Structures are given as structure tokens and as C-alpha cells.
Coordinates of C-alpha atoms (C1' of nucleotides) in Angstrom, one line a residue:
Chain W
X1 CA -18.3 -6.5 26.5
X2 CA -17.9 -7.2 22.8
X3 CA -19.1 -4.3 20.8
X4 CA -21.1 -6.4 18.4
X5 CA -22.6 -8.2 21.3
X6 CA -23.9 -5.1 22.9
X7 CA -25.2 -3.6 19.7
X8 CA -27.1 -6.8 19.1
X9 CA -28.5 -6.8 22.7
X10 CA -29.6 -3.2 22.3
X11 CA -31.4 -4.0 19.0
X12 CA -33.2 -6.9 20.6
X13 CA -34.3 -4.8 23.6
X14 CA -35.3 -1.9 21.2
X15 CA -37.3 -4.3 19.0
X16 CA -39.4 -5.5 22.0
X17 CA -40.1 -2.0 23.1
X18 CA -40.7 -0.5 19.6
X19 CA -43.0 -3.3 18.5
X20 CA -45.0 -3.1 21.7
X21 CA -45.3 0.7 22.1
X22 CA -44.7 2.2 18.6
X23 CA -42.0 4.7 17.7
X24 CA -43.8 7.5 19.7
X25 CA -44.6 5.4 22.7
X26 CA -41.3 3.7 23.1
X27 CA -39.0 5.1 25.8
X28 CA -35.2 5.2 25.5
X29 CA -34.8 4.6 29.2
X30 CA -36.9 1.4 29.0
X31 CA -34.8 0.1 26.1
X32 CA -31.6 0.9 28.1
X33 CA -33.0 -1.0 31.1
X34 CA -34.0 -4.0 29.0
X35 CA -30.5 -4.1 27.5
X36 CA -29.0 -3.8 30.9
X37 CA -27.1 -0.7 30.1
X38 CA -27.3 3.0 30.7
X39 CA -29.1 5.5 28.6
X40 CA -26.1 7.5 27.5
X41 CA -24.6 4.4 26.0
X42 CA -27.6 4.0 23.9
X43 CA -27.0 7.4 22.4
X44 CA -23.3 6.6 22.0
X45 CA -24.1 3.6 19.8
X46 CA -27.2 4.8 17.9
X47 CA -27.2 8.6 18.3
X48 CA -30.9 9.3 18.2
X49 CA -34.2 7.4 18.8
X50 CA -35.0 7.8 15.1
X51 CA -31.8 6.0 14.0
X52 CA -32.3 3.2 16.5
X53 CA -35.9 2.9 15.3
X54 CA -34.8 2.5 11.6
X55 CA -32.1 0.0 12.5
X56 CA -34.6 -2.1 14.3
X57 CA -37.2 -1.9 11.6
X58 CA -34.7 -2.9 8.9
X59 CA -33.7 -5.9 10.9
X60 CA -37.3 -7.0 11.6
X61 CA -38.3 -6.6 8.0
X62 CA -35.3 -8.5 6.9
X63 CA -36.1 -11.5 9.0
X64 CA -39.7 -11.6 7.8
X65 CA -38.9 -11.1 4.1
X66 CA -36.2 -13.8 4.1
X67 CA -38.5 -16.3 5.6
X68 CA -41.4 -15.6 3.3
X69 CA -39.4 -15.5 0.1
X70 CA -37.6 -18.7 0.9
X71 CA -41.0 -20.4 1.0
X72 CA -42.3 -18.7 -2.1
X73 CA -39.3 -20.0 -4.2
X74 CA -39.6 -23.6 -3.3
X75 CA -40.2 -25.7 -6.4
X76 CA -42.5 -28.4 -5.0
X77 CA -45.8 -29.4 -6.7
X78 CA -48.6 -26.9 -6.5
X79 CA -50.5 -28.3 -3.6
X80 CA -47.5 -28.8 -1.4
X81 CA -46.2 -25.3 -2.4
X82 CA -49.5 -23.7 -1.4
X83 CA -49.8 -25.7 1.8
X84 CA -46.3 -24.8 2.8
X85 CA -46.9 -21.1 2.1
X86 CA -50.0 -21.1 4.3
X87 CA -48.3 -23.0 7.1
X88 CA -45.2 -20.8 7.0
X89 CA -47.2 -17.5 7.0
X90 CA -49.6 -18.6 9.7
X91 CA -46.7 -19.7 12.0
X92 CA -44.6 -16.7 11.2
X93 CA -47.4 -14.3 12.2
X94 CA -48.4 -16.3 15.2
X95 CA -45.0 -16.3 16.8
X96 CA -44.8 -12.5 16.3
X97 CA -48.2 -10.9 15.8
X98 CA -46.7 -7.7 17.2
X99 CA -44.7 -7.1 14.0
X100 CA -47.8 -7.3 11.7
X101 CA -49.9 -5.1 14.0
X102 CA -47.0 -2.6 14.3
X103 CA -46.6 -2.4 10.6
X104 CA -50.2 -1.7 10.0
X105 CA -50.3 0.8 12.8
X106 CA -47.4 2.8 11.6
X107 CA -49.1 3.2 8.2
X108 CA -51.6 5.4 10.0
X109 CA -49.1 8.2 10.4
X110 CA -49.4 8.6 6.6
X111 CA -45.6 8.8 6.4
X112 CA -44.2 6.7 3.6
X113 CA -41.1 5.8 5.7
X114 CA -42.2 2.3 6.4
X115 CA -43.4 1.3 2.9
X116 CA -40.2 2.8 1.5
X117 CA -38.1 0.8 4.0
X118 CA -39.9 -2.3 3.1
X119 CA -39.2 -1.8 -0.5
X120 CA -35.6 -1.0 0.2
X121 CA -35.3 -4.2 2.2
X122 CA -36.6 -6.2 -0.8
X123 CA -34.1 -4.4 -3.0
X124 CA -31.2 -5.0 -0.6
X125 CA -31.8 -8.7 -0.9
X126 CA -31.8 -8.6 -4.7
X127 CA -35.6 -9.2 -4.8
X128 CA -37.6 -7.3 -7.2
X129 CA -41.1 -6.4 -5.8
X130 CA -42.7 -7.8 -8.9
X131 CA -41.0 -11.1 -8.2
X132 CA -43.8 -12.1 -5.8
X133 CA -46.5 -11.6 -8.4
X134 CA -44.4 -13.2 -11.2
X135 CA -43.8 -16.3 -9.2
X136 CA -47.4 -16.7 -8.2
X137 CA -48.5 -16.1 -11.8
X138 CA -46.0 -18.7 -13.1
X139 CA -47.3 -21.3 -10.6
X140 CA -50.9 -20.6 -11.5
X141 CA -50.0 -21.0 -15.2
X142 CA -48.2 -24.3 -14.6
X143 CA -51.3 -25.5 -12.8
X144 CA -53.5 -24.6 -15.7
X145 CA -55.1 -21.7 -13.8
X146 CA -53.9 -18.9 -16.0
X147 CA -57.2 -17.0 -15.8
X148 CA -57.0 -16.6 -12.0
X149 CA -55.9 -13.0 -11.0
X150 CA -52.6 -13.4 -9.1
X151 CA -53.2 -10.1 -7.3
X152 CA -56.5 -11.3 -5.7
X153 CA -54.9 -14.6 -5.1
X154 CA -52.1 -12.9 -3.1
X155 CA -54.5 -10.6 -1.3
X156 CA -56.6 -13.6 -0.3
X157 CA -53.7 -15.6 0.9
X158 CA -52.3 -12.9 3.0
X159 CA -55.6 -11.7 4.4
X160 CA -56.8 -15.2 5.4
X161 CA -53.5 -16.0 7.1
X162 CA -52.7 -12.8 8.8
X163 CA -56.0 -11.2 9.9
X164 CA -57.4 -13.9 12.1
X165 CA -54.1 -14.2 14.0
X166 CA -53.6 -10.5 14.7
X167 CA -57.3 -9.9 15.5
X168 CA -57.5 -12.8 17.8
X169 CA -58.1 -10.9 21.1
X170 CA -61.1 -9.1 19.6
X171 CA -62.4 -12.2 17.8
X172 CA -62.4 -14.1 21.1
X173 CA -65.0 -11.7 22.3
X174 CA -67.3 -12.8 19.5
X175 CA -66.4 -16.5 19.3
X176 CA -65.5 -17.2 22.9
X177 CA -61.9 -18.1 23.8
X178 CA -62.4 -21.8 23.2
X179 CA -61.9 -21.5 19.4
X180 CA -58.4 -20.3 19.7
X181 CA -57.2 -22.8 22.3
X182 CA -54.0 -24.6 21.7
X183 CA -52.9 -25.9 18.3
X184 CA -56.4 -26.8 17.3
X185 CA -57.0 -23.4 15.8
X186 CA -53.8 -23.2 13.7
X187 CA -54.3 -26.7 12.3
X188 CA -57.9 -26.2 11.3
X189 CA -57.2 -22.8 10.0
X190 CA -54.4 -24.2 7.8
X191 CA -56.8 -26.7 6.3
X192 CA -59.6 -24.1 5.9
X193 CA -57.5 -21.6 4.0
X194 CA -56.1 -24.3 1.7
X195 CA -59.5 -25.7 0.9
X196 CA -61.0 -22.2 0.4
X197 CA -58.2 -21.0 -1.9
X198 CA -58.1 -24.2 -3.9
X199 CA -61.8 -24.8 -4.2
X200 CA -62.3 -21.2 -5.0
X201 CA -59.6 -21.4 -7.6
X202 CA -60.9 -24.4 -9.4
X203 CA -64.5 -23.4 -9.3
X204 CA -63.6 -20.0 -10.7
X205 CA -61.5 -21.7 -13.4
X206 CA -64.2 -24.1 -14.5
X207 CA -66.7 -21.3 -14.8
X208 CA -64.5 -19.1 -16.9
X209 CA -63.9 -21.8 -19.4
Chain B
X1 CA -70.8 27.8 23.4
X2 CA -73.4 25.1 24.1
X3 CA -72.0 22.5 26.4
X4 CA -73.0 19.6 24.3
X5 CA -71.5 21.3 21.3
X6 CA -68.1 21.7 22.8
X7 CA -68.0 18.2 24.2
X8 CA -68.8 16.9 20.8
X9 CA -66.1 19.0 19.3
X10 CA -63.6 17.7 21.8
X11 CA -64.5 14.1 21.1
X12 CA -64.1 14.7 17.4
X13 CA -60.7 16.3 17.8
X14 CA -59.7 13.6 20.3
X15 CA -60.8 10.8 18.0
X16 CA -58.6 12.2 15.2
X17 CA -55.6 12.4 17.5
X18 CA -56.1 9.1 19.3
X19 CA -56.7 7.1 16.2
X20 CA -53.7 8.5 14.5
X21 CA -51.2 8.4 17.4
X22 CA -52.6 5.8 19.9
X23 CA -53.4 6.4 23.5
X24 CA -49.7 6.8 24.4
X25 CA -48.7 9.0 21.5
X26 CA -51.7 11.3 21.6
X27 CA -51.1 14.8 23.2
X28 CA -53.7 16.6 25.2
X29 CA -52.4 19.9 23.9
X30 CA -52.9 18.8 20.3
X31 CA -56.4 17.7 21.1
X32 CA -57.1 21.1 22.7
X33 CA -55.7 23.0 19.7
X34 CA -57.7 20.9 17.2
X35 CA -60.9 21.6 19.3
X36 CA -60.0 25.3 19.4
X37 CA -59.9 25.4 23.2
X38 CA -57.6 25.6 26.0
X39 CA -56.0 22.5 27.6
X40 CA -57.5 23.2 31.1
X41 CA -60.9 23.1 29.6
X42 CA -60.2 19.6 28.3
X43 CA -59.5 18.5 31.8
X44 CA -62.6 20.3 33.1
X45 CA -64.8 18.3 30.8
X46 CA -63.1 15.0 30.8
X47 CA -60.8 15.0 33.9
X48 CA -58.0 12.7 32.6
X49 CA -56.5 11.5 29.4
X50 CA -57.7 8.0 30.2
X51 CA -61.3 9.1 30.6
X52 CA -61.3 11.0 27.4
X53 CA -59.7 8.1 25.6
X54 CA -62.4 5.7 26.8
X55 CA -65.2 8.0 25.8
X56 CA -63.8 8.3 22.4
X57 CA -63.4 4.6 22.0
X58 CA -66.9 3.9 23.2
X59 CA -68.2 6.3 20.6
X60 CA -66.1 4.9 17.7
X61 CA -67.0 1.3 18.5
X62 CA -70.6 2.2 18.8
X63 CA -70.7 3.7 15.4
X64 CA -69.0 0.7 13.8
X65 CA -71.0 -1.9 15.6
X66 CA -74.3 -0.3 14.8
X67 CA -73.5 -0.2 11.1
X68 CA -72.3 -3.8 10.9
X69 CA -75.1 -5.2 12.9
X70 CA -77.7 -3.4 10.9
X71 CA -76.5 -5.2 7.8
X72 CA -76.2 -8.5 9.5
X73 CA -79.9 -8.5 10.5
X74 CA -81.3 -7.7 7.0
X75 CA -83.6 -10.5 5.9
X76 CA -82.9 -10.5 2.2
X77 CA -82.1 -13.6 0.2
X78 CA -78.8 -15.2 0.9
X79 CA -76.8 -13.8 -2.1
X80 CA -78.1 -10.3 -1.6
X81 CA -77.4 -10.6 2.1
X82 CA -73.8 -11.7 1.6
X83 CA -73.2 -9.2 -1.1
X84 CA -74.5 -6.4 1.1
X85 CA -72.4 -7.5 4.1
X86 CA -69.2 -7.5 1.9
X87 CA -70.0 -4.1 0.4
X88 CA -70.8 -2.6 3.8
X89 CA -67.8 -3.9 5.5
X90 CA -65.4 -2.9 2.7
X91 CA -66.8 0.6 2.5
X92 CA -66.9 1.1 6.3
X93 CA -63.2 0.1 6.6
X94 CA -62.2 2.1 3.6
X95 CA -63.7 5.3 4.9
X96 CA -61.9 4.9 8.3
X97 CA -59.0 2.4 8.0
X98 CA -57.5 4.2 11.0
X99 CA -60.0 2.6 13.4
X100 CA -59.2 -1.0 12.4
X101 CA -55.5 -0.4 12.5
X102 CA -55.9 1.3 15.8
X103 CA -57.9 -1.5 17.3
X104 CA -55.4 -4.1 16.2
X105 CA -52.5 -2.0 17.5
X106 CA -53.9 -1.5 20.9
X107 CA -54.3 -5.3 21.3
X108 CA -50.5 -5.3 21.4
X109 CA -50.4 -3.8 24.9
X110 CA -51.9 -7.1 26.1
X111 CA -54.3 -5.1 28.2
X112 CA -57.9 -6.4 27.9
X113 CA -59.4 -3.0 28.1
X114 CA -60.2 -2.8 24.4
X115 CA -61.8 -6.2 24.0
X116 CA -63.8 -5.7 27.2
X117 CA -65.0 -2.3 25.9
X118 CA -66.0 -3.9 22.6
X119 CA -68.0 -6.5 24.5
X120 CA -69.6 -3.9 26.7
X121 CA -70.5 -1.9 23.6
X122 CA -72.3 -4.9 22.2
X123 CA -74.1 -5.5 25.5
X124 CA -75.2 -1.8 25.7
X125 CA -77.0 -2.2 22.4
X126 CA -78.7 -5.3 23.6
X127 CA -76.7 -7.5 21.3
X128 CA -75.4 -10.8 22.6
X129 CA -71.9 -11.6 21.2
X130 CA -73.1 -15.0 20.2
X131 CA -75.8 -13.3 18.0
X132 CA -73.3 -12.9 15.2
X133 CA -72.5 -16.6 15.0
X134 CA -76.1 -17.5 15.5
X135 CA -77.3 -15.3 12.7
X136 CA -74.6 -16.6 10.3
X137 CA -75.4 -20.2 11.2
X138 CA -79.1 -19.7 10.6
X139 CA -78.6 -18.2 7.2
X140 CA -76.3 -21.0 6.3
X141 CA -78.8 -23.6 7.4
X142 CA -81.6 -21.9 5.5
X143 CA -79.4 -22.0 2.4
X144 CA -78.8 -25.7 2.9
X145 CA -75.2 -25.2 4.0
X146 CA -75.5 -26.6 7.5
X147 CA -72.2 -28.3 7.4
X148 CA -70.2 -25.1 6.8
X149 CA -68.4 -24.0 9.9
X150 CA -69.8 -20.5 10.7
X151 CA -66.6 -19.5 12.6
X152 CA -64.4 -20.0 9.6
X153 CA -67.0 -18.3 7.5
X154 CA -66.9 -15.2 9.7
X155 CA -63.1 -15.2 9.9
X156 CA -62.9 -15.5 6.1
X157 CA -65.4 -12.7 5.6
X158 CA -63.8 -10.3 8.0
X159 CA -60.2 -11.1 6.8
X160 CA -60.9 -10.8 3.1
X161 CA -62.7 -7.4 3.6
X162 CA -60.5 -5.8 6.2
X163 CA -56.9 -6.8 5.6
X164 CA -56.4 -5.6 2.0
X165 CA -57.8 -2.2 2.9
X166 CA -55.8 -1.6 6.0
X167 CA -52.6 -3.0 4.5
X168 CA -52.9 -1.1 1.3
X169 CA -49.9 1.2 1.7
X170 CA -47.6 -1.8 2.1
X171 CA -49.3 -3.9 -0.6
X172 CA -48.8 -1.1 -3.0
X173 CA -45.1 -1.6 -2.7
X174 CA -45.6 -5.2 -4.0
X175 CA -48.4 -4.6 -6.5
X176 CA -47.7 -1.1 -7.7
X177 CA -50.1 1.7 -6.8
X178 CA -52.1 1.2 -10.0
X179 CA -54.1 -1.7 -8.5
X180 CA -55.6 0.4 -5.8
X181 CA -56.6 3.4 -7.9
X182 CA -60.1 4.9 -7.7
X183 CA -63.2 2.8 -7.4
X184 CA -61.8 0.0 -9.5
X185 CA -60.3 -1.8 -6.6
X186 CA -63.3 -1.8 -4.3
X187 CA -65.6 -3.0 -7.1
X188 CA -63.4 -5.9 -8.2
X189 CA -62.6 -6.8 -4.6
X190 CA -66.3 -6.9 -3.8
X191 CA -66.9 -9.4 -6.6
X192 CA -63.8 -11.4 -5.8
X193 CA -64.7 -11.9 -2.1
X194 CA -68.3 -12.8 -3.0
X195 CA -67.2 -15.4 -5.5
X196 CA -64.5 -16.8 -3.3
X197 CA -66.8 -17.3 -0.3
X198 CA -69.7 -18.6 -2.3
X199 CA -67.7 -20.9 -4.6
X200 CA -65.8 -22.1 -1.6
X201 CA -68.9 -22.7 0.3
X202 CA -70.7 -24.7 -2.4
X203 CA -67.7 -26.8 -3.3
X204 CA -67.1 -27.6 0.3
X205 CA -70.8 -28.5 0.8
X206 CA -70.9 -30.8 -2.2
X207 CA -67.8 -32.7 -1.1
X208 CA -69.0 -33.3 2.4
X209 CA -72.3 -34.8 1.2
Chain M
dT1 C1' -80.1 43.6 40.2
dT2 C1' -78.0 39.9 42.9
dC3 C1' -76.2 35.8 44.0
dA4 C1' -75.0 31.2 43.0
dT5 C1' -73.4 28.0 39.7
dA6 C1' -71.2 26.5 35.6
dT7 C1' -67.7 27.5 32.0
dT8 C1' -63.3 29.3 30.4
dT9 C1' -58.8 31.1 30.9
dA10 C1' -53.9 32.2 32.2
dA11 C1' -50.2 30.9 34.9
dC12 C1' -48.1 27.4 37.0
dC13 C1' -46.1 22.7 38.7
dA14 C1' -43.9 18.2 39.2
dT15 C1' -42.4 14.6 36.3
dT16 C1' -40.7 12.6 32.3
dT17 C1' -38.6 12.9 28.0
dG18 C1' -34.6 12.7 24.5
dG19 C1' -30.3 14.1 24.5
dT20 C1' -25.4 16.0 26.1
dA21 C1' -20.8 17.1 28.6
dA22 C1' -17.2 15.6 30.7
dA23 C1' -14.9 12.6 33.4
dA24 C1' -13.7 7.7 34.3
dA25 C1' -12.6 3.0 32.7
dA26 C1' -11.3 -0.2 29.6
dT27 C1' -8.5 -1.4 25.4
dA28 C1' -4.9 -1.6 22.2
dG29 C1' -0.5 -0.3 19.9
dG30 C1' 4.2 1.2 20.4
Chain E
dC1 C1' 5.4 1.1 30.6
dC2 C1' 3.1 5.2 28.1
dT3 C1' -0.1 7.1 25.1
dA4 C1' -4.1 7.4 22.1
dT5 C1' -8.5 5.8 21.1
dT6 C1' -12.8 3.6 22.2
dT7 C1' -16.3 2.3 25.5
dT8 C1' -19.0 3.3 29.7
dT9 C1' -20.8 6.0 33.4
dT10 C1' -22.3 9.9 36.3
dA11 C1' -24.5 14.1 36.4
dC12 C1' -27.0 17.1 34.1
dC13 C1' -30.2 20.1 30.8
dA14 C1' -33.9 22.1 28.1
dA15 C1' -38.2 21.0 26.4
dA16 C1' -42.5 18.7 26.6
dT17 C1' -46.0 16.4 29.2
dG18 C1' -50.4 15.6 32.0
dG19 C1' -52.5 17.9 35.3
dT20 C1' -53.8 21.7 38.9
dT21 C1' -55.0 26.3 41.0
dA22 C1' -57.2 30.3 41.3
dA23 C1' -59.0 34.0 39.2
dA24 C1' -62.2 35.7 35.5
dT25 C1' -66.2 35.4 32.8
dA26 C1' -70.6 33.8 31.4
dT27 C1' -75.2 32.0 32.6
dG28 C1' -79.4 31.7 34.8
dA29 C1' -82.8 31.8 38.6
dA30 C1' -85.0 34.8 42.2

DNA sequence: TTCATATTTAACCATTTGGTAAAAAATAGG
DNA sequence: CCTATTTTTTACCAAATGGTTAAATATGAA
């Protein structure tokens, strides 16, 4: 088998296992089985569990960051830009809620490894962390919304998109599973977030004047 | 040692371990050490890891649900009610972000045990799950906001309060750690959420008329 | 005290875990 | 072909894990 082929297959298998079970709960044997190889070969290619873990995380972050930055940089008009951001984030999280849950979870260890890795991932791509805020701020300025705090704007955007998706199984206990059926939810959620952010923005802006 | 005393001490120790490491990553030996007892005594009092785990979860949920419901039922005027909800939720999550992260994480296993347990906890306290939505809906009606969707209102409230707190370590990489320093953050966040929800609400309401 | 019951401990066990050693295949260069 | 290097497998190990056993200690009622 081609060497790059097998390394890629191992990473895929490891991602599935790590994201579902966490770094502590993941089992090397399970990863080997999923990749269709033997456990010793895993250690031949990635030495230790820790090394494999970091490789997987780097790759997962990379994918996510690329996707989100790409959308952030689009130079469409404000409404289209905001709508696209919401749509992209919602869909990205929905197709892989495990990654978001996993990231939050690993923060619990108190170890700084994951935040550091995230920062490094940004740096590797030539992105400055402040670029996110700078971009948001610029777009708000252009729209005549210079008195809106870009930090709260970002927090609101991320929270409104991410939380309902990753907390879905619990929320279903409160709301009944009907609300999350099919594509209805994502469509209505998209609209709700857009309206909330925009209406909030404009009302706030008017008041401050 | 008094029997209830030691059981309580075990539960405290187990909570710390489970919430930090998850059900799979937690170690019975560590729990025993934290409780200052011997591992066999753990099994004497709680038989299996699974049983101890469920006991701990039930207790943690119980605490959280009590606190949140208490606030929801307060019959103050709308603004005070909403402000108190936000403040309570924010502070509750901030003092124990581990519980929220843990809950989200365990959802990843796909097992329904945690949502079921959550539902059962509500039932044990005589709360109907629909009570949350009913209450929110009533308050919105009383405020003349009958056309606001209570589901989205609840999702927005929870998301805006919970997400920024539990994602703090990652967000600090983007925002710089200054933003989260001291009580500044929680105070400004409290105000931001209130304004966003209210302004969003009223703007939406006017438009629909 | 005495006896029964509940609590606690030390020693142990079977299984699982991440990881290794060394031999066996495959691959490539001459 | 031969030889050297890389890739893969088989068999294994030491440590850690959840859990048990049986003996020891404490407790309480008669």
C-alpha cells in the first residue's frame, strides 16, 4: 500500500475515534481495526498515542479554520456576507458536531495544548488571530455601525450558530424532537440568527446616536 | 465515619473526577484517593463505576435544574425576569463550566442515557419538560409579544449565556485574554445579552404587525 | 459481655492498555 | 540476481484497570 495512503487512512480512523472518545478514552487497537491494519504498524508510523493525537487535531483544526476564514474574507455586501457566514458556520457544525463538542471538552483538562494548537494552526496559515476582529470591525464600520462592539458581535454569532447544534440531543428533551426534524430547523435557525443579529445591531446603533 | 458523610465525600470526589475526565477517562483509584478511602470501599458503597457515575450525574443535574427553574418561575416584571434569568444562567455556568462541557461531550457517544437522565430529573421534581416553553410563552404573551417564537427565544437565551463561557479558553486565543479578565466580562456580557434579546424581540414584533 | 451486622482494609485477579522486539515481507538500487 | 532499506506482522511485556475475596474492625442491640 502507498505510504501516504495508509497514513491518511490511519488519520481518518484516528479522527473518528478521538473525536468520539477523547484523547483518554480512545483506544489504539480500535484505531488500528478501523484503519484495517495492525496495532504495531500504528506505532511504526506515529510512535505514540500523543503524537497521533496531535497530528489528528492539527488536521481537524486546519480544515475548520480554512473553511471559516474563507467565508470571512468574502467581499460581498454586508447582508450577504453575514448571511453566508451564518449559513456556513451552521452547516459546518451540523456536519461535524463532534469536533466542536470535543474542543470544548478538552478545554476541561485545563491544559493549554488545544488553545495553543489552535493558535499555531492560525499562524501556520498566515492568519493573525486579530484578523478576525479586524475584519468584523471593518465590515461594521463600512456599514455605518462603528459603535457596535465587534467582540460581542463575534461572540453572539458563534454562540447562536454553534450552541443549538451541539446541544441538540438535550434540547430535544425540552422541545420535543419535532423541532429539529429535517432541514426545517436549519433554515429557520438561519433566518432567526440573521434577523436577531441585524435587528439587534440596528436598534443598538439608533439608540447610541 | 458517618455513612452519609462518606457517601457524600465519595460523590464529591467522583464528581470532580467524572466532570474532568468523562465516564471513560475517570479512574476509580483516583476517586478513592480524592475521597481519602480505599478502592474496595468505593465498590462496597456504589458497586460499579456505572452506578457511581449515574448517581453523580443525577445529583449534578438536580442542582442545576433546581437553580434554573427557580429563576424561571419568579413572577417579577418582564425586564427584571429576563435580566435575572440571564444573570443566573451566566453565573451558574461560570462557576461550573465543567458540567456544561461534560454534558455536551457525553452527547457524542450517541447514547441516550444522559438526555433520558435529564428528563427523569425534571420529572422527579414534578416539572413537565413543556413547562419551560409554556412559561416563556406566557411571559411573552403578557408582554404583548405573542408572535415571538418561544423556541428560538429559549435557544437564543441559552446559547448567548452558555457558549461564550464554556468556549472561553479558545476565544481568548482570538480575542486576547484581556477581554475575559475579572468581572468586567460577565457584567458587559449580561447587558449585551439583555439588549440583544430585547431589541431583537421588539424589532421583530413591530415588523410582524 | 456476646453475637450479629455493617464498615473498612489488604491482597489479589482477569483483562485491557500502550508499547516493543524481532522476524518476515515487500521494495528499490546496483 | 544480490543487498540494503522500508514496511508489515506475530508474539510478547509491563503497567494499569475495574472488580472480588476474605479477613479484620467497628457498631449496636440484647
